[in-house]
GROMACS .gro file of C-alpha atoms in nm:
model
  274
    1MET     CA    1  -9.190   1.226   6.930
    2ALA     CA    2  -9.449   1.053   7.146
    3GLU     CA    3  -9.433   1.083   7.522
    4LEU     CA    4  -9.325   0.760   7.695
    5ILE     CA    5  -9.529   0.700   8.010
    6THR     CA    6  -9.472   0.410   8.249
    7VAL     CA    7  -9.797   0.276   8.394
    8ASP     CA    8  -9.814   0.022   8.676
    9ASP     CA    9 -10.182   0.038   8.769
   10PRO     CA   10 -10.417  -0.183   8.560
   11ASP     CA   11 -10.707   0.044   8.657
   12ASP     CA   12 -10.538   0.358   8.526
   13PRO     CA   13 -10.808   0.534   8.320
   14ARG     CA   14 -10.554   0.617   8.051
   15LEU     CA   15 -10.558   0.248   7.956
   16CYS     CA   16 -10.936   0.234   7.907
   17ASP     CA   17 -10.908   0.176   7.531
   18TYR     CA   18 -10.738  -0.158   7.601
   19THR     CA   19 -10.958  -0.300   7.877
   20GLY     CA   20 -11.142  -0.629   7.826
   21LEU     CA   21 -11.036  -0.695   7.467
   22THR     CA   22 -11.162  -1.054   7.495
   23ASP     CA   23 -11.519  -0.938   7.554
   24VAL     CA   24 -11.646  -0.956   7.196
   25ALA     CA   25 -11.994  -0.822   7.270
   26LEU     CA   26 -11.849  -0.521   7.452
   27ARG     CA   27 -11.602  -0.441   7.177
   28ARG     CA   28 -11.867  -0.468   6.906
   29ARG     CA   29 -12.069  -0.203   7.087
   30ARG     CA   30 -11.789   0.015   7.213
   31GLU     CA   31 -11.531   0.041   6.937
   32PRO     CA   32 -11.758   0.168   6.657
   33ALA     CA   33 -11.951   0.390   6.900
   34GLU     CA   34 -11.635   0.553   7.033
   35GLY     CA   35 -11.463   0.571   6.696
   36LEU     CA   36 -11.167   0.352   6.783
   37PHE     CA   37 -11.018   0.018   6.689
   38ILE     CA   38 -10.723  -0.182   6.818
   39ALA     CA   39 -10.423  -0.274   6.605
   40GLU     CA   40 -10.214  -0.561   6.742
   41GLY     CA   41  -9.853  -0.637   6.656
   42GLU     CA   42  -9.573  -0.445   6.490
   43LYS     CA   43  -9.675  -0.510   6.128
   44VAL     CA   44 -10.042  -0.432   6.180
   45ILE     CA   45  -9.968  -0.110   6.368
   46ARG     CA   46  -9.732   0.002   6.091
   47ARG     CA   47  -9.988  -0.078   5.822
   48ALA     CA   48 -10.262   0.110   6.003
   49ALA     CA   49 -10.039   0.415   6.038
   50ALA     CA   50  -9.926   0.392   5.675
   51ALA     CA   51 -10.291   0.380   5.568
   52GLY     CA   52 -10.346   0.716   5.737
   53TYR     CA   53 -10.527   0.614   6.055
   54ALA     CA   54 -10.448   0.848   6.345
   55MET     CA   55 -10.309   0.691   6.661
   56ARG     CA   56 -10.484   0.760   6.992
   57SER     CA   57 -10.222   0.580   7.203
   58MET     CA   58  -9.989   0.280   7.208
   59LEU     CA   59  -9.941   0.011   7.473
   60LEU     CA   60  -9.597  -0.153   7.478
   61SER     CA   61  -9.387  -0.377   7.693
   62ALA     CA   62  -9.044  -0.224   7.745
   63LYS     CA   63  -8.856  -0.468   7.521
   64TRP     CA   64  -9.060  -0.351   7.221
   65THR     CA   65  -8.957   0.013   7.241
   66ASP     CA   66  -8.650  -0.039   7.022
   67VAL     CA   67  -8.848  -0.235   6.763
   68MET     CA   68  -9.112   0.037   6.748
   69ARG     CA   69  -8.871   0.329   6.785
   70ASP     CA   70  -8.941   0.481   6.443
   71VAL     CA   71  -9.317   0.464   6.503
   72ILE     CA   72  -9.274   0.620   6.848
   73ASP     CA   73  -9.059   0.898   6.702
   74GLU     CA   74  -9.326   0.985   6.445
   75ALA     CA   75  -9.625   0.954   6.679
   76THR     CA   76  -9.784   1.242   6.866
   77ALA     CA   77 -10.003   1.019   7.085
   78PRO     CA   78  -9.889   0.890   7.425
   79VAL     CA   79  -9.707   0.556   7.450
   80TYR     CA   80  -9.779   0.361   7.766
   81LEU     CA   81  -9.504   0.127   7.885
   82VAL     CA   82  -9.632  -0.164   8.093
   83ALA     CA   83  -9.507  -0.496   8.223
   84PRO     CA   84  -9.633  -0.799   8.027
   85GLU     CA   85  -9.827  -0.916   8.334
   86LEU     CA   86 -10.005  -0.584   8.361
   87ALA     CA   87 -10.088  -0.586   7.989
   88GLU     CA   88 -10.248  -0.927   8.035
   89ARG     CA   89 -10.453  -0.803   8.332
   90VAL     CA   90 -10.575  -0.502   8.134
   91THR     CA   91 -10.656  -0.677   7.806
   92GLY     CA   92 -10.764  -1.015   7.938
   93TYR     CA   93 -10.517  -1.217   7.732
   94HIS     CA   94 -10.143  -1.265   7.684
   95VAL     CA   95 -10.019  -0.992   7.450
   96HIS     CA   96  -9.755  -1.211   7.292
   97ARG     CA   97  -9.694  -0.969   7.005
   98GLY     CA   98  -9.584  -0.709   7.260
   99ALA     CA   99  -9.752  -0.405   7.107
  100LEU     CA  100 -10.103  -0.268   7.082
  101ALA     CA  101 -10.224   0.062   6.943
  102SER     CA  102 -10.559   0.234   6.973
  103MET     CA  103 -10.639   0.393   6.637
  104GLN     CA  104 -10.901   0.643   6.528
  105ARG     CA  105 -11.162   0.522   6.280
  106GLU     CA  106 -11.242   0.711   5.962
  107PRO     CA  107 -11.601   0.779   5.849
  108LEU     CA  108 -11.729   0.517   5.606
  109PRO     CA  109 -11.810   0.636   5.253
  110ASP     CA  110 -12.156   0.604   5.103
  111VAL     CA  111 -12.201   0.296   4.883
  112ARG     CA  112 -12.276   0.513   4.578
  113THR     CA  113 -11.960   0.715   4.640
  114LEU     CA  114 -11.744   0.406   4.670
  115LEU     CA  115 -11.877   0.261   4.345
  116ALA     CA  116 -11.873   0.586   4.151
  117PRO     CA  117 -11.616   0.644   3.874
  118ALA     CA  118 -11.468   0.928   4.079
  119SER     CA  119 -11.349   0.666   4.329
  120GLY     CA  120 -11.124   0.514   4.065
  121ASP     CA  121 -11.152   0.215   3.836
  122VAL     CA  122 -11.382   0.005   4.057
  123ARG     CA  123 -11.475  -0.295   3.843
  124ARG     CA  124 -11.474  -0.591   4.078
  125VAL     CA  125 -11.622  -0.584   4.427
  126ALA     CA  126 -11.699  -0.838   4.697
  127VAL     CA  127 -12.025  -0.834   4.891
  128PHE     CA  128 -12.037  -1.022   5.223
  129GLU     CA  129 -12.380  -1.094   5.364
  130ASP     CA  130 -12.405  -1.144   5.741
  131ILE     CA  131 -12.055  -1.287   5.792
  132VAL     CA  132 -12.032  -1.294   6.171
  133ASP     CA  133 -11.703  -1.474   6.231
  134HIS     CA  134 -11.422  -1.219   6.264
  135ALA     CA  135 -11.155  -1.464   6.152
  136ASN     CA  136 -11.345  -1.550   5.835
  137LEU     CA  137 -11.403  -1.184   5.758
  138GLY     CA  138 -11.038  -1.097   5.819
  139ALA     CA  139 -10.924  -1.382   5.596
  140ALA     CA  140 -11.165  -1.274   5.323
  141PHE     CA  141 -11.028  -0.918   5.336
  142ARG     CA  142 -10.676  -1.053   5.305
  143ASN     CA  143 -10.785  -1.254   5.000
  144ALA     CA  144 -10.946  -0.944   4.851
  145ALA     CA  145 -10.630  -0.739   4.895
  146ALA     CA  146 -10.402  -1.011   4.761
  147LEU     CA  147 -10.616  -1.088   4.458
  148GLY     CA  148 -10.698  -0.738   4.340
  149VAL     CA  149 -11.057  -0.682   4.452
  150ASP     CA  150 -11.132  -0.312   4.420
  151ALA     CA  151 -11.378  -0.273   4.709
  152VAL     CA  152 -11.568  -0.468   4.974
  153LEU     CA  153 -11.930  -0.407   5.070
  154LEU     CA  154 -12.077  -0.542   5.393
  155THR     CA  155 -12.439  -0.593   5.491
  156PRO     CA  156 -12.553  -0.433   5.818
  157ARG     CA  157 -12.527  -0.755   6.022
  158CYS     CA  158 -12.170  -0.837   5.914
  159ALA     CA  159 -11.897  -0.847   6.176
  160ASP     CA  160 -11.674  -0.544   6.224
  161PRO     CA  161 -11.365  -0.573   5.999
  162LEU     CA  162 -11.178  -0.340   6.235
  163TYR     CA  163 -11.236  -0.563   6.536
  164ARG     CA  164 -10.898  -0.676   6.672
  165ARG     CA  165 -10.935  -1.040   6.563
  166ALA     CA  166 -11.039  -0.948   6.208
  167VAL     CA  167 -10.754  -0.698   6.171
  168LYS     CA  168 -10.505  -0.954   6.304
  169VAL     CA  169 -10.615  -1.234   6.071
  170SER     CA  170 -10.615  -0.998   5.774
  171MET     CA  171 -10.257  -0.890   5.859
  172GLY     CA  172 -10.372  -0.532   5.817
  173SER     CA  173 -10.527  -0.586   5.473
  174VAL     CA  174 -10.851  -0.430   5.600
  175PHE     CA  175 -10.667  -0.098   5.591
  176HIS     CA  176 -10.589  -0.119   5.221
  177VAL     CA  177 -10.912  -0.239   5.059
  178PRO     CA  178 -11.179   0.032   5.034
  179TRP     CA  179 -11.495  -0.083   5.212
  180THR     CA  180 -11.825   0.031   5.350
  181ARG     CA  181 -12.164  -0.098   5.468
  182PHE     CA  182 -12.499  -0.100   5.299
  183GLY     CA  183 -12.758   0.100   5.493
  184SER     CA  184 -13.016  -0.170   5.425
  185TRP     CA  185 -12.993  -0.516   5.273
  186PRO     CA  186 -13.107  -0.654   5.038
  187ASP     CA  187 -13.304  -0.333   4.969
  188ASP     CA  188 -12.983  -0.160   4.861
  189ALA     CA  189 -12.873  -0.441   4.629
  190GLY     CA  190 -13.009  -0.234   4.341
  191LEU     CA  191 -12.725   0.015   4.395
  192LEU     CA  192 -12.491  -0.238   4.237
  193GLY     CA  193 -12.697  -0.266   3.922
  194ALA     CA  194 -12.738   0.111   3.906
  195ALA     CA  195 -12.359   0.141   3.907
  196GLY     CA  196 -12.330  -0.107   3.618
  197PHE     CA  197 -12.236  -0.420   3.813
  198THR     CA  198 -12.351  -0.771   3.738
  199THR     CA  199 -12.412  -0.947   4.070
  200ALA     CA  200 -12.297  -1.308   4.097
  201ALA     CA  201 -12.416  -1.499   4.404
  202LEU     CA  202 -12.194  -1.788   4.513
  203CYS     CA  203 -12.444  -2.062   4.595
  204LEU     CA  204 -12.586  -2.402   4.508
  205SER     CA  205 -12.909  -2.367   4.316
  206ASP     CA  206 -13.083  -2.516   4.014
  207ARG     CA  207 -12.981  -2.220   3.800
  208SER     CA  208 -12.615  -2.207   3.907
  209ILE     CA  209 -12.351  -2.181   3.639
  210THR     CA  210 -11.992  -2.283   3.709
  211LEU     CA  211 -11.729  -2.032   3.810
  212ASP     CA  212 -11.552  -2.107   3.482
  213GLU     CA  213 -11.866  -2.013   3.290
  214LEU     CA  214 -11.890  -1.687   3.481
  215VAL     CA  215 -11.529  -1.602   3.396
  216GLY     CA  216 -11.598  -1.682   3.030
  217ARG     CA  217 -11.876  -1.422   3.015
  218ARG     CA  218 -11.621  -1.149   3.094
  219TYR     CA  219 -11.854  -0.902   3.259
  220GLU     CA  220 -11.705  -0.555   3.265
  221LYS     CA  221 -11.813  -0.491   3.623
  222LEU     CA  222 -11.867  -0.782   3.860
  223ALA     CA  223 -11.992  -0.803   4.219
  224LEU     CA  224 -11.930  -1.138   4.387
  225VAL     CA  225 -12.178  -1.204   4.668
  226PHE     CA  226 -12.097  -1.443   4.956
  227GLY     CA  227 -12.331  -1.562   5.228
  228THR     CA  228 -12.302  -1.633   5.597
  229GLU     CA  229 -12.107  -1.929   5.731
  230GLY     CA  230 -12.401  -2.149   5.825
  231ASP     CA  231 -12.695  -2.092   5.593
  232GLY     CA  232 -12.534  -1.923   5.295
  233LEU     CA  233 -12.711  -1.642   5.115
  234THR     CA  234 -13.062  -1.541   5.210
  235PRO     CA  235 -13.347  -1.611   4.964
  236GLU     CA  236 -13.386  -1.236   4.914
  237ALA     CA  237 -13.021  -1.198   4.815
  238LEU     CA  238 -13.050  -1.486   4.571
  239VAL     CA  239 -13.354  -1.326   4.407
  240ALA     CA  240 -13.168  -0.997   4.374
  241ALA     CA  241 -12.863  -1.157   4.206
  242ASP     CA  242 -12.818  -1.158   3.829
  243GLU     CA  243 -12.624  -1.485   3.828
  244HIS     CA  244 -12.597  -1.787   4.056
  245VAL     CA  245 -12.248  -1.938   4.055
  246ARG     CA  246 -12.103  -2.258   4.198
  247ILE     CA  247 -11.746  -2.376   4.242
  248PRO     CA  248 -11.724  -2.730   4.098
  249MET     CA  249 -11.598  -2.975   4.362
  250ASP     CA  250 -11.510  -3.341   4.394
  251ALA     CA  251 -11.526  -3.613   4.661
  252GLY     CA  252 -11.881  -3.535   4.760
  253VAL     CA  253 -11.789  -3.194   4.903
  254ASP     CA  254 -12.065  -2.943   4.834
  255SER     CA  255 -11.923  -2.622   4.979
  256LEU     CA  256 -11.613  -2.447   5.112
  257ASN     CA  257 -11.554  -2.221   5.407
  258VAL     CA  258 -11.655  -1.870   5.301
  259ALA     CA  259 -11.298  -1.740   5.321
  260ALA     CA  260 -11.170  -2.029   5.108
  261ALA     CA  261 -11.452  -1.983   4.857
  262SER     CA  262 -11.374  -1.613   4.828
  263ALA     CA  263 -11.008  -1.688   4.752
  264VAL     CA  264 -11.104  -1.927   4.471
  265ALA     CA  265 -11.357  -1.683   4.324
  266PHE     CA  266 -11.126  -1.383   4.349
  267TYR     CA  267 -10.841  -1.571   4.182
  268ALA     CA  268 -11.057  -1.699   3.897
  269THR     CA  269 -11.230  -1.367   3.825
  270ARG     CA  270 -10.916  -1.155   3.843
  271LEU     CA  271 -10.875  -1.237   3.472
  272THR     CA  272 -11.199  -1.051   3.397
  273SER     CA  273 -11.074  -0.728   3.551
  274GLY     CA  274 -10.764  -0.687   3.338
   0.00000   0.00000   0.00000
């Protein structure tokens, strides 16, 4: 059972994992470097623990101890009990979900390892190029989990899927979809072809086929590639892709938010993975 420790000093060094959670630039640098990430809320904490992530500590307001009792009983990390006002001073925002946990990151697998047959029947993957909005990335991970995507690959400049906002929006789905980062992009795009994947870039171009046409070709292994929120896919990524694919739309709308587009594409192509 975890040790319950009441803390009443916002500058207590034992709370350092939780300080300044609203400072995005700081968290981007600190969390990966220190090997931690923050899980927020009862469901997300449970899903992180169930996925095998080790807990470093937990920060709770007193009224949440009963709700989290089973997690506390199984944890070996310290649980810090704080007043809601102190939690807000430490984190920089109102912790309305009442519970935070600092979790230990796991090493990311190599792209080749993730795509290899030994990793399981990986036949449909999502590639996100330079997605910088944590909410969009979290939503896209939730779509991937819900719609049976086998793995997610991120380019080096993509946002951190284990950043608190991304984890929260994904409702913990980032813990259940295997993922990793390319070491270099688009130089490493060839790893997809080497593993037998056809790459389909979601874009508007003169050579685009419709999503329905892509589904009809029934590729055995398919990598769906999505670009950044503003400019879409880079010219280099488009050159590297085997297919260009568009989602037909009405009313003069030419594109969807990247998270929405991923949901449509994942739903349509799930038929090709069965």
